[in-house]
């Protein structure tokens, strides 16, 4: 049995970033870019009108912002005419159209006076723009970025805005770290599918869907492999199938029972044990190993079958591994830990730290942690609504209300007042 910190350190040592892959832009949303995106052209690609109005020559406006100009061409967004604006002329122009040669600024249509706002090519417009500045309402070519500029550095996440910039820069495919593929295998001869009515002695496979949801929430690509009974041959075949993925997450079969076959079957399949059993409650039986091949490796997590143990171990061990595989530097990802004041007493265990479900609140008096009712490793009800895990150190006895404790704030759980 090892300490939690040592176990986490081993996971961080073994997990490695996946091999980058070139994928279509929309397949990369949310992923980390491995290579910077450089602009294939300028943005804007030409001087662009930023208002609906009249494209004018700066010099044609009098000092008070007035001018009487002949409209020589109409330009909507997308129109190009090749007609130049000579002194005394202007173009009727809409937002998004390229500024015609000779023009330097746009006077908004609201500044056309005496009913001349409707003037089109062949007509005349009278302008009065008291706030006229030379060059106004024009986005100059290459002011956002120029051809060859880095618009998104390596290491950045492809956010919605990043998708927009990438398209603007002409990128259709990008090099990213793919989402880790995570095979999920529920072991136990007592298990029945989630939609079945369990008979006496049978249990619905709740861990399978729960872990699938956890993998999705962690940005992984779940590969559900269903249920396998506690039979060595069947388990061996299922683990071998799972090893095609980057990660195999098993639930059940890692404790000390007669049919807890996961460690031995994994060893048979060439998975090297890294640790088995961590000083932790819930989750003590957790098992971790690595299967190395020529072209890479698969990490194998044997999570205990009890649902609360499975989920706590997923959050403490599997999530950091998935983050590292997706490009977060080792040590760069962790669930935030905060100091909080207990709102009610909580009892620690003698032999190992407890990670118990709690509510977390930010109040005027600081952060509070309210222990949630929790009957142990088979009880998920508290965890389903818990924003945090209360860390109760081994041998701390009963901690009274008002005591300061450490809380692990769970990812994706909104804390009121935060
Ligand atoms: P094990 O870790 O295999 O000894 O299982 C511990 C407890 O968790 C037993 O009561 C199992 O029935 C239960 N369990 C195991 N796997 C699952 C699962 N996939 N869904 C729900 N409960 C499970
Ligand atoms: Mg079992």
CSV table of C-alpha atoms and ligand atoms in Angstrom, one decimal, residues 187-191 230 251-255 259-260 305, ligand 2:
chain,number,residue,atom,x,y,z
A,187,UNK,CA,-16.2,-6.7,-14.3
A,188,UNK,CA,-18.4,-8.8,-12.2
A,189,UNK,CA,-20.6,-11.9,-12.7
A,190,UNK,CA,-23.4,-10.2,-10.7
A,191,UNK,CA,-23.7,-7.3,-13.1
A,230,UNK,CA,-15.4,-13.0,-13.3
A,251,UNK,CA,-14.1,-1.4,-12.5
A,252,UNK,CA,-14.4,-4.2,-9.9
A,253,UNK,CA,-12.2,-7.2,-9.3
A,254,UNK,CA,-9.2,-5.5,-7.6
A,255,UNK,CA,-9.9,-6.3,-4.0
A,259,UNK,CA,-12.7,-13.7,-7.9
A,260,UNK,CA,-10.7,-10.4,-7.9
A,305,UNK,CA,-16.2,-1.9,-8.1
B,2,LIG,MG1,-16.4,-8.0,-8.4
